Short mmCIF file of C-alpha atoms in Angstrom, two decimals:
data_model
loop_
_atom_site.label_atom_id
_atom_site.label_comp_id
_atom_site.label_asym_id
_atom_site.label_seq_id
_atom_site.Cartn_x
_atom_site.Cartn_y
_atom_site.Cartn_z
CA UNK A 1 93.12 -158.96 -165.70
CA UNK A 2 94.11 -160.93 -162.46
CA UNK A 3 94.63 -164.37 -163.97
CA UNK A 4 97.36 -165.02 -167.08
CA UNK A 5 95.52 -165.58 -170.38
CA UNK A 6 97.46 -167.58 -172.46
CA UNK A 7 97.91 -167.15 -176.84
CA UNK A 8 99.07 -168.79 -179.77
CA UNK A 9 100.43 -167.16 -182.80
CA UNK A 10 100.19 -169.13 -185.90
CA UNK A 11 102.17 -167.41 -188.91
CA UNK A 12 105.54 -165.51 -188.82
CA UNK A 13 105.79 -163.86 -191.47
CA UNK A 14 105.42 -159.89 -191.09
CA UNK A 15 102.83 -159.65 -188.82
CA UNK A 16 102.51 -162.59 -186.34
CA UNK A 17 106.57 -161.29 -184.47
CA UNK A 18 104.44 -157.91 -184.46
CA UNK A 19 101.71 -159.44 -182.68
CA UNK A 20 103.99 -161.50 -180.22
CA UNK A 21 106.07 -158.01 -179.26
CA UNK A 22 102.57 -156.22 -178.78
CA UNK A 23 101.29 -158.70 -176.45
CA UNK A 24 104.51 -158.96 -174.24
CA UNK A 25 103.91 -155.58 -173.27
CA UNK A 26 100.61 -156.13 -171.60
CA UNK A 27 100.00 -157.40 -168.41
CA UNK A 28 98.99 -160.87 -167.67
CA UNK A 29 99.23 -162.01 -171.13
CA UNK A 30 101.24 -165.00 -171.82
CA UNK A 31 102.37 -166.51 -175.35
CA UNK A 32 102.85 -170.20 -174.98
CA UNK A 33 102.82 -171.88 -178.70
CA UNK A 34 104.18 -170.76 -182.28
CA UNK A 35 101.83 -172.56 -184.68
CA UNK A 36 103.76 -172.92 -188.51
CA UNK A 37 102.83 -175.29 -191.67
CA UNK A 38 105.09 -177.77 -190.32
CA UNK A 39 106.49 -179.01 -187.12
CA UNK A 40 110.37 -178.44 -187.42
CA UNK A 41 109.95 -174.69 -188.92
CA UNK A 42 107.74 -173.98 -185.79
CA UNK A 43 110.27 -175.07 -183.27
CA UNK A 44 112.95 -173.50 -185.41
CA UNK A 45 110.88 -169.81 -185.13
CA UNK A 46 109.35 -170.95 -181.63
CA UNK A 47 113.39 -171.06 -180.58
CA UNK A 48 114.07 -167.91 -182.30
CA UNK A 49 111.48 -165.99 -180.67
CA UNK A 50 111.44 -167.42 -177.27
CA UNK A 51 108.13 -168.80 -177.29
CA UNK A 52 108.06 -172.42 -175.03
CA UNK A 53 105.89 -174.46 -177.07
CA UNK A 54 105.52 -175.41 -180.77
CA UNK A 55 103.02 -176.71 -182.96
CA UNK A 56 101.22 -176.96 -186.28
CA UNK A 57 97.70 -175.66 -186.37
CA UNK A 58 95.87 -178.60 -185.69
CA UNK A 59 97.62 -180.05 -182.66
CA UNK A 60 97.71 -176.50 -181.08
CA UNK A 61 93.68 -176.82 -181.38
CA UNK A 62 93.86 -180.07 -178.96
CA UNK A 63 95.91 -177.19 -176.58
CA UNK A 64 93.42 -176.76 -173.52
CA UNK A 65 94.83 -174.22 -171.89
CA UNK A 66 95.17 -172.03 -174.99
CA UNK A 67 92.29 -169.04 -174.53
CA UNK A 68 93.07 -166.98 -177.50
CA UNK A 69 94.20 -167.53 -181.18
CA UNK A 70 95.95 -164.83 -183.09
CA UNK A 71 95.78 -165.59 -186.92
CA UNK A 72 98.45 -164.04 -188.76
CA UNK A 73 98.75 -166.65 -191.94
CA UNK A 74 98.23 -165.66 -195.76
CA UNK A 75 95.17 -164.73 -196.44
CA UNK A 76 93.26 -167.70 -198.11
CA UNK A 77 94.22 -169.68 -194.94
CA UNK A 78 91.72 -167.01 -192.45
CA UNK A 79 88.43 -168.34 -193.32
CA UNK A 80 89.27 -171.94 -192.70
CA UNK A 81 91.64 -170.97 -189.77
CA UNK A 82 89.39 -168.75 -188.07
CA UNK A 83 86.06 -171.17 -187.83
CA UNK A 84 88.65 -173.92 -186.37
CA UNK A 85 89.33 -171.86 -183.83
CA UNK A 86 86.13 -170.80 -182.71
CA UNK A 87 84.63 -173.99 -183.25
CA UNK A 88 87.73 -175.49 -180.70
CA UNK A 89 85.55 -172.86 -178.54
CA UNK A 90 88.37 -170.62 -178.25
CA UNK A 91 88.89 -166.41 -178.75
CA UNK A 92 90.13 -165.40 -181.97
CA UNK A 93 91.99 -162.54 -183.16
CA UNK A 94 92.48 -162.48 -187.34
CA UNK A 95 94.60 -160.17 -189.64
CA UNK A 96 92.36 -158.39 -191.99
CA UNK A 97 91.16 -159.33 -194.41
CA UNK A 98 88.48 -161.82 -192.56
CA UNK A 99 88.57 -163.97 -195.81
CA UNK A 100 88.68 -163.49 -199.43
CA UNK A 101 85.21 -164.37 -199.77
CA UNK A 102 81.88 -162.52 -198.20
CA UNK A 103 79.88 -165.60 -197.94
CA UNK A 104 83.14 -166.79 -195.49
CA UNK A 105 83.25 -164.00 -193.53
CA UNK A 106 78.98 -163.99 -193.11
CA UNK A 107 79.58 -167.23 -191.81
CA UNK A 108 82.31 -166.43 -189.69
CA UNK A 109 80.43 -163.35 -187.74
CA UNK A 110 77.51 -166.07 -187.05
CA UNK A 111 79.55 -168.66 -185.89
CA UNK A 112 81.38 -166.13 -183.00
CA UNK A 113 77.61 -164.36 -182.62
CA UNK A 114 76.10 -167.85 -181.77
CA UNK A 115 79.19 -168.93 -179.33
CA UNK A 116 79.66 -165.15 -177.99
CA UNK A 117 83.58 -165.54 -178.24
CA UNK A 118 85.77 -162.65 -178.40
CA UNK A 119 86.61 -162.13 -182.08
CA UNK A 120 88.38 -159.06 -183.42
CA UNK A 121 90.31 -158.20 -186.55
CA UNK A 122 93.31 -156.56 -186.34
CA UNK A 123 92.51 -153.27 -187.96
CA UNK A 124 95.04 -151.86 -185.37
CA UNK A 125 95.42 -148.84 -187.16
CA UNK A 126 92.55 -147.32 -185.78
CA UNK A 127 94.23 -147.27 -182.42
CA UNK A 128 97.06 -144.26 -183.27
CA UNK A 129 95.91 -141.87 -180.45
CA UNK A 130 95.24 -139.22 -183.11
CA UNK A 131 92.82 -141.25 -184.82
CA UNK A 132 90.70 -141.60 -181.74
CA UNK A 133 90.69 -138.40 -180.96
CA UNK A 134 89.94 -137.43 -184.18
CA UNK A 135 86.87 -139.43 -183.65
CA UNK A 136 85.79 -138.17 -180.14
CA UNK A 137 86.24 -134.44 -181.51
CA UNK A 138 84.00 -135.50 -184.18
CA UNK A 139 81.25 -136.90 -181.78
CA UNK A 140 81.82 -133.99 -179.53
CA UNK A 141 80.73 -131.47 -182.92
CA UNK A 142 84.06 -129.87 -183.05
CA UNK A 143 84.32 -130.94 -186.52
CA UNK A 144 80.60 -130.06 -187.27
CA UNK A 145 78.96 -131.28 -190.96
CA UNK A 146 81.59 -133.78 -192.80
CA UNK A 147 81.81 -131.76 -195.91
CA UNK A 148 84.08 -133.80 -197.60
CA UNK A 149 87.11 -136.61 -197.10
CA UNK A 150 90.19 -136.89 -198.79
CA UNK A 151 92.52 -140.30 -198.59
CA UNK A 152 95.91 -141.84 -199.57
CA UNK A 153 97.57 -144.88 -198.40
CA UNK A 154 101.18 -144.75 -200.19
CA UNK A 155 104.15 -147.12 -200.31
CA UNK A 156 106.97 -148.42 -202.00
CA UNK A 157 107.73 -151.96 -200.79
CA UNK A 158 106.42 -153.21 -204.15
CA UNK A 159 108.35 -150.38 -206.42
CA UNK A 160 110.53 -152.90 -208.55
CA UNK A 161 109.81 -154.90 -210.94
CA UNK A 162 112.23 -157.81 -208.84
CA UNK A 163 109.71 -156.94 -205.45
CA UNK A 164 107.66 -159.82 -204.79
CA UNK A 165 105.40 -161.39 -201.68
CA UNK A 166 102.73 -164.00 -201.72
CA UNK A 167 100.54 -160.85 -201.76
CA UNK A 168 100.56 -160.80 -205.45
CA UNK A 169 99.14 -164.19 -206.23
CA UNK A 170 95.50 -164.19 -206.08
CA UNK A 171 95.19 -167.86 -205.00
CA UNK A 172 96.72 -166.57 -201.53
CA UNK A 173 95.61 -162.93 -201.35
CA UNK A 174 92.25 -162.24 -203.46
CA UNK A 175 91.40 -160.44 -206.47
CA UNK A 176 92.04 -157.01 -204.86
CA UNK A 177 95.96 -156.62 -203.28
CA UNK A 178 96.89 -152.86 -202.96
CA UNK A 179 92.94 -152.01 -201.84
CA UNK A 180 92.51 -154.93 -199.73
CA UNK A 181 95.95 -154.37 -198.01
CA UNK A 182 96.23 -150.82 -197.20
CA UNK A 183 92.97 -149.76 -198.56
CA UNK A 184 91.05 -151.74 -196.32
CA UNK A 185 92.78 -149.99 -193.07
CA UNK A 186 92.28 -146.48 -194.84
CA UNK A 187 87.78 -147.32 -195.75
CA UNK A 188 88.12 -148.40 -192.28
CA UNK A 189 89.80 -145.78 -190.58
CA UNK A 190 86.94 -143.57 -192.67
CA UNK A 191 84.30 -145.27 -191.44
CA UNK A 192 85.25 -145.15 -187.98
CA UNK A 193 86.17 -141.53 -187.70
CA UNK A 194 83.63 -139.65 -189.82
CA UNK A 195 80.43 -141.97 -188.62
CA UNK A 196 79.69 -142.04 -191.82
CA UNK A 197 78.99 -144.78 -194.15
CA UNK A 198 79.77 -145.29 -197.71
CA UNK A 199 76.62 -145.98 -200.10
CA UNK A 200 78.49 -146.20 -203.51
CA UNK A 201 82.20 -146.21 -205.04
CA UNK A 202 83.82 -145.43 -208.61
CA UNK A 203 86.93 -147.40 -209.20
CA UNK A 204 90.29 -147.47 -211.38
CA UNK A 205 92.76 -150.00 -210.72
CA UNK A 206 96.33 -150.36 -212.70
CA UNK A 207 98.89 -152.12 -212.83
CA UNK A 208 102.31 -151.03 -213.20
CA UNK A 209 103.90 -154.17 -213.41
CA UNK A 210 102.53 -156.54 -215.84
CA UNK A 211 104.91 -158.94 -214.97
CA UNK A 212 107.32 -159.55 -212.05
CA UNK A 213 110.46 -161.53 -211.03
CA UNK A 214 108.95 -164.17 -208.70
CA UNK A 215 111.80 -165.64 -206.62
CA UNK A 216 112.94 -169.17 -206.98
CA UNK A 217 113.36 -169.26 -202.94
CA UNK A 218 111.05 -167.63 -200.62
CA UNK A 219 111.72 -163.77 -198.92
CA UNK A 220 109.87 -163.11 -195.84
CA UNK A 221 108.02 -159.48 -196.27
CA UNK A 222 109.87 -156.00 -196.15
CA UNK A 223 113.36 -158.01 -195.25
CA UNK A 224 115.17 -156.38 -198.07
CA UNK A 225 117.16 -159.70 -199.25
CA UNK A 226 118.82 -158.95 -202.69
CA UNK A 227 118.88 -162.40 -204.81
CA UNK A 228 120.57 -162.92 -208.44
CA UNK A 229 118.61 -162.91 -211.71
CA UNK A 230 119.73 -166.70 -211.97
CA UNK A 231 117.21 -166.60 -208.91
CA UNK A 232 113.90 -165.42 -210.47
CA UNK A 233 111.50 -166.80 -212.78
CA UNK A 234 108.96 -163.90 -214.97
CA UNK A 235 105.20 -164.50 -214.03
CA UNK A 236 102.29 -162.03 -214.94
CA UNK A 237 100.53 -159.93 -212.56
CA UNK A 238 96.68 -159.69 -212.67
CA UNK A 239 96.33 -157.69 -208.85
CA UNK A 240 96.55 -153.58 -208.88
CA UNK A 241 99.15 -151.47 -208.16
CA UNK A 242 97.18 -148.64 -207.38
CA UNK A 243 94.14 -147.63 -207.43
CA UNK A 244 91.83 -144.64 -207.04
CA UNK A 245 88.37 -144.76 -205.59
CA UNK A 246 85.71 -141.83 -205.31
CA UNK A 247 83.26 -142.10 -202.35
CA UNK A 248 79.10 -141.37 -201.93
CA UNK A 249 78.35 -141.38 -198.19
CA UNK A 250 75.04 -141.77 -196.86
CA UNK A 251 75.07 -137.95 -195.34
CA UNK A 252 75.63 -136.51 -198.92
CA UNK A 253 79.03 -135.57 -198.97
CA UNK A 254 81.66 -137.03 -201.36
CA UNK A 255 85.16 -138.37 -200.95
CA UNK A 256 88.06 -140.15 -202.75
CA UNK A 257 91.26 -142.37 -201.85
CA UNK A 258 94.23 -143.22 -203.18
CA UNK A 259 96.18 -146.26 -202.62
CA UNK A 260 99.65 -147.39 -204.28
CA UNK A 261 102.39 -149.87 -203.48
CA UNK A 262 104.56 -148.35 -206.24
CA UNK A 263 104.90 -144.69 -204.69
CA UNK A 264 109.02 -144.40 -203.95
CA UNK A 265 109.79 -142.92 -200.90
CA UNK A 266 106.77 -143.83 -198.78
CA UNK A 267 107.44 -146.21 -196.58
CA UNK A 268 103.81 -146.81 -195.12
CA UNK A 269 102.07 -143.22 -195.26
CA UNK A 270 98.36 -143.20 -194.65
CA UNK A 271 96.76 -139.83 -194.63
CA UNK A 272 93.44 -138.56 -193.93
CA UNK A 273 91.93 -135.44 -194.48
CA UNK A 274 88.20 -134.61 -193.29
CA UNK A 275 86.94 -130.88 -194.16
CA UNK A 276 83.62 -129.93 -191.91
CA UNK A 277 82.11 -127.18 -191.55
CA UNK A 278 83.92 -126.12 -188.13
CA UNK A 279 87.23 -127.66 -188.72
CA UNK A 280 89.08 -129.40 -191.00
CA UNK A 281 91.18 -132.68 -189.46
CA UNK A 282 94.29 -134.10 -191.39
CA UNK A 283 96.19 -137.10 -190.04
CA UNK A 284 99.93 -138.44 -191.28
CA UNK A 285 100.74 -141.72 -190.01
CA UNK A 286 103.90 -141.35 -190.56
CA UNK A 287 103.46 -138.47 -188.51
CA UNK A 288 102.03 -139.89 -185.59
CA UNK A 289 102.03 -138.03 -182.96
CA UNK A 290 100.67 -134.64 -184.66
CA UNK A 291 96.91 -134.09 -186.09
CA UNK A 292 96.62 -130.77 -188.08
CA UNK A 293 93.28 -129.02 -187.43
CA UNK A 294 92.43 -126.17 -190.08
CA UNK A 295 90.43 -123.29 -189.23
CA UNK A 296 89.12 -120.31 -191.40
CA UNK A 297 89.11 -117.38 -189.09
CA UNK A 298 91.57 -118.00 -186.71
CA UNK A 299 95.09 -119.61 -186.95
CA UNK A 300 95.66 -122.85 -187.58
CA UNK A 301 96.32 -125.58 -184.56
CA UNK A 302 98.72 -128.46 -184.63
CA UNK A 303 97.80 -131.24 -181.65
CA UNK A 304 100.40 -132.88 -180.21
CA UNK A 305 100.35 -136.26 -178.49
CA UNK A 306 100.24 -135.56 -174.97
CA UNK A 307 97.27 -137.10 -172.14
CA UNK A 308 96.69 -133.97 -170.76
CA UNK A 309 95.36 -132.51 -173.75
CA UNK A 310 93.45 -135.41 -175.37
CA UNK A 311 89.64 -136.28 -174.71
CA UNK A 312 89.28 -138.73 -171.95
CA UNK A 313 88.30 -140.96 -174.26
CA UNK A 314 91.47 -140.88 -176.34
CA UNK A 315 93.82 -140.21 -173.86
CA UNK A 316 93.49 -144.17 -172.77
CA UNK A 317 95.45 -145.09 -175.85
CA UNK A 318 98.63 -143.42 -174.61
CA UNK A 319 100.66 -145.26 -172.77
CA UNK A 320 103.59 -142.08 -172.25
CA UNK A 321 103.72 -138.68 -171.78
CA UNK A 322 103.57 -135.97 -174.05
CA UNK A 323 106.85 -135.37 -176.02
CA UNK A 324 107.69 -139.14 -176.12
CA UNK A 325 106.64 -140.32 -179.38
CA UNK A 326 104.62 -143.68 -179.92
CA UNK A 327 104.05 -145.42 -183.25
CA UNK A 328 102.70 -148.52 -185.13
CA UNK A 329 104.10 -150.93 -182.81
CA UNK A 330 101.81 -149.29 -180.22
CA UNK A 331 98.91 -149.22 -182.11
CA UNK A 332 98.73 -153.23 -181.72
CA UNK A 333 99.42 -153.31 -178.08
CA UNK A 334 96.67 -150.51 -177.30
CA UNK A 335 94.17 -152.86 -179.69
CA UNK A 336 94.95 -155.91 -177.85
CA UNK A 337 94.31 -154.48 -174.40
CA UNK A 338 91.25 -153.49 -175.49
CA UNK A 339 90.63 -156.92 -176.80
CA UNK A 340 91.84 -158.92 -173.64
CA UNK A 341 90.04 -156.97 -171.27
CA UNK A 342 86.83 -158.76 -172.85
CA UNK A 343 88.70 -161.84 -173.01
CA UNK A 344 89.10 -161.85 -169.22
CA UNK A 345 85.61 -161.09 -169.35
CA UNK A 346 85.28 -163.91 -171.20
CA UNK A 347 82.89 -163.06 -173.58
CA UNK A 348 82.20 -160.45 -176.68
CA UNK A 349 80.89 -157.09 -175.10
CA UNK A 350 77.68 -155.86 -176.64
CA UNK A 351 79.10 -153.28 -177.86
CA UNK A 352 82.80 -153.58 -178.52
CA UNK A 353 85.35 -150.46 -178.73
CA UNK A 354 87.58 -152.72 -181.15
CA UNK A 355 86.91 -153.90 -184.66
CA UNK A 356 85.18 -156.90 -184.56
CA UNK A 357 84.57 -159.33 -187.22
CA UNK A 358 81.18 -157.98 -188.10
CA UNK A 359 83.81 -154.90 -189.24
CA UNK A 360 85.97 -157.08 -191.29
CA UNK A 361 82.55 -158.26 -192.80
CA UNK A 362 82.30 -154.84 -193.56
CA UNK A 363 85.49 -154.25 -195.31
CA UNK A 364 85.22 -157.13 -196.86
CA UNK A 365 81.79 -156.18 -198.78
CA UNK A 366 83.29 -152.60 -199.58
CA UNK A 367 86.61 -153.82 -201.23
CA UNK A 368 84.60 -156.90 -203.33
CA UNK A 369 82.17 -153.70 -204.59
CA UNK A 370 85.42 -151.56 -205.55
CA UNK A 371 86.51 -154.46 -207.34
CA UNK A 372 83.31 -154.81 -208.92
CA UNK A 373 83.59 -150.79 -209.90
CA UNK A 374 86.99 -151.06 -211.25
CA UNK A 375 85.47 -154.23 -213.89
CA UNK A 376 82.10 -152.35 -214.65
CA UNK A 377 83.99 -148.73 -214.91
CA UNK A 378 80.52 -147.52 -213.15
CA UNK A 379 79.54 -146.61 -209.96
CA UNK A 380 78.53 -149.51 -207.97
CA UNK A 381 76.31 -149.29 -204.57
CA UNK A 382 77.96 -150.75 -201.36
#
């Protein structure tokens, strides 16, 4: 990338500060505009984080010289968010999920197909080096015949009954919260790993918290501000928990996952284990920089991050050398380079190495069908 593509962030909550440190780390990208829901919070937050311009959404549109969008609002606000953007004829990158809706997200994928802009969701997870190369050792047979898969996605940020985020209303988030949060990046990770795709699912959803303290003043997410009980007012809960989900995949083999918000102690732990019939791959995110690979008749192996031992088609996701550790804030910057080099390009490669929105259409279909399972307590094909 010779000439500076410039971004806008709209949201900052969680997410949309960890989008903005991602993208100052690559080359030739420039963030020039905060977008918020009103004009005197986004110059409050574009002062705070350095960024020179401010808008709302809709005068940050009218912004010519803005090439790419990065959507990192609540999700009910993607759908509507997203098809401004590309219809303003400019690149989009969305947090999952696409929308809360499939019929949305359908019509998302053939509004960027028709205009051939670069869209992408941010399932950035897939970009831990390990996960790659899990992938690549799987194309390259040294996994051999996916017997079976085994998945968790575990943490605790929701573990009190006083925890609360605009996650847990429906009106903002969905019917599905712990599976379309963390699940979502675990199905994907699946997916994208194994090859495989999954045919059918068998759902149980609960919820530990039938009701919660909401608070009387907003809390940004994972900022650990402790309010009174003077400051909270008791509201019911209708999203899961946690959930468990057994797999069908289209090669035969089964699976299951296990998602929770309420798990103390785990922080944000997704795990992945995939038994073949050569090897048998497990993957700790917290853990990053390790991937266990089990063997019957010979020792075990533990793979450490480190270029020179990685399939060249891994080994462009690390940015340092072996024995200095890189984590989830990487995983965003290695998406996004991916990402901008077909910006530059100006256009959507025909066949992308990120997830696309044709991926969070994907998603989106398997987390409405788990839903679906978890009503009908029956399988239900995907």
């Amino acid at each position: 990338m010779s000439q500076t593509i410039k971004a806008a962030i709209v949201g900052t909550g969680f997410i949309g500060p960890a989008h903005l440190e991602a993208l100052r780390r690559i080359p030739n990208v420039e963030v020039v505009a905060l977008v918020e829901v009103n004009q005197e919070l986004a110059n409050e937050k574009a002062k705070l984080l350095g960024i020179p311009r401010a808008y709302i959404f809709e005068e940050m549109l009218k912004q010519d010289d803005i090439d790419v969008v990065h959507i990192c609002t609540p999700n009910f606000l993607h759908y509507s968010q997203a098809k401004a953007v590309l219809e303003s004829e400019k690149h989009v990158i969305c947090e999952k999920p696409l929308a809360v809706k499939i019929h949305e997200a359908e019509e998302l994928v053939k509004i960027a197909s028709s205009m051939g802009l670069v869209n992408a969701v941010h399932f950035n997870l897939r970009y831990y080096p390990m996960v790659r190369q899990m992938k690549v050792m799987r194309e390259k047979g040294e996994l051999g015949e996916v017997y079976n898969i085994m998945g968790s996605y575990l943490q605790d940020w929701l573990y009190l009954a006083t925890d609360y985020n605009w996650r847990l209303e429906p009106d903002k988030s969905g019917d599905s919260r712990a599976i379309a949060d963390i699940g979502s990046h675990l199905l994907d990770i699946t997916e994208y790993v194994t090859g495989l795709k999954i045919t059918e699912v068998m759902a149980d959803f609960s919820t530990v918290h039938k009701t919660r303290l909401k608070p009387l003043k907003p809390i940004e997410t994972y900022s650990g501000k402790m309010l009174t009980m003077d400051d909270y007012d008791e509201v019911p809960i209708n999203t899961e928990d946690h959930a468990t989900v057994l797999l069908r995949f289209d090669n035969g083999s089964k699976g299951s996952i296990t998602v929770s918000q309420v798990n103390a102690g785990r922080k944000n732990r997704l795990n992945i284990e995939i038994a073949g019939s050569k090897s048998n791959f497990e993957f700790n995110s917290e853990r990053p920089n390790e991937l266990w690979i089990g063997k019957r008749e010979k020792a075990n192996e533990q793979l450490m991050k480190d270029p020179s031992l990685f399939h060249r088609e891994a080994s462009s996701l690390i940015s340092f050398p072996g024995g200095h550790n890189e984590g989830f804030p990487d995983t965003s910057k290695q998406m996004f380079k991916e990402v901008y080099s077909a910006v530059a390009e100006g256009k959507q490669p025909s066949s992308p190495t990120f997830p696309t929105f044709a991926d969070g259409l994907r998603e989106l279909i398997i987390g409405e069908r788990i839903v679906e399972s978890n009503k009908k307590q029956a399988w239900v094909k995907v």
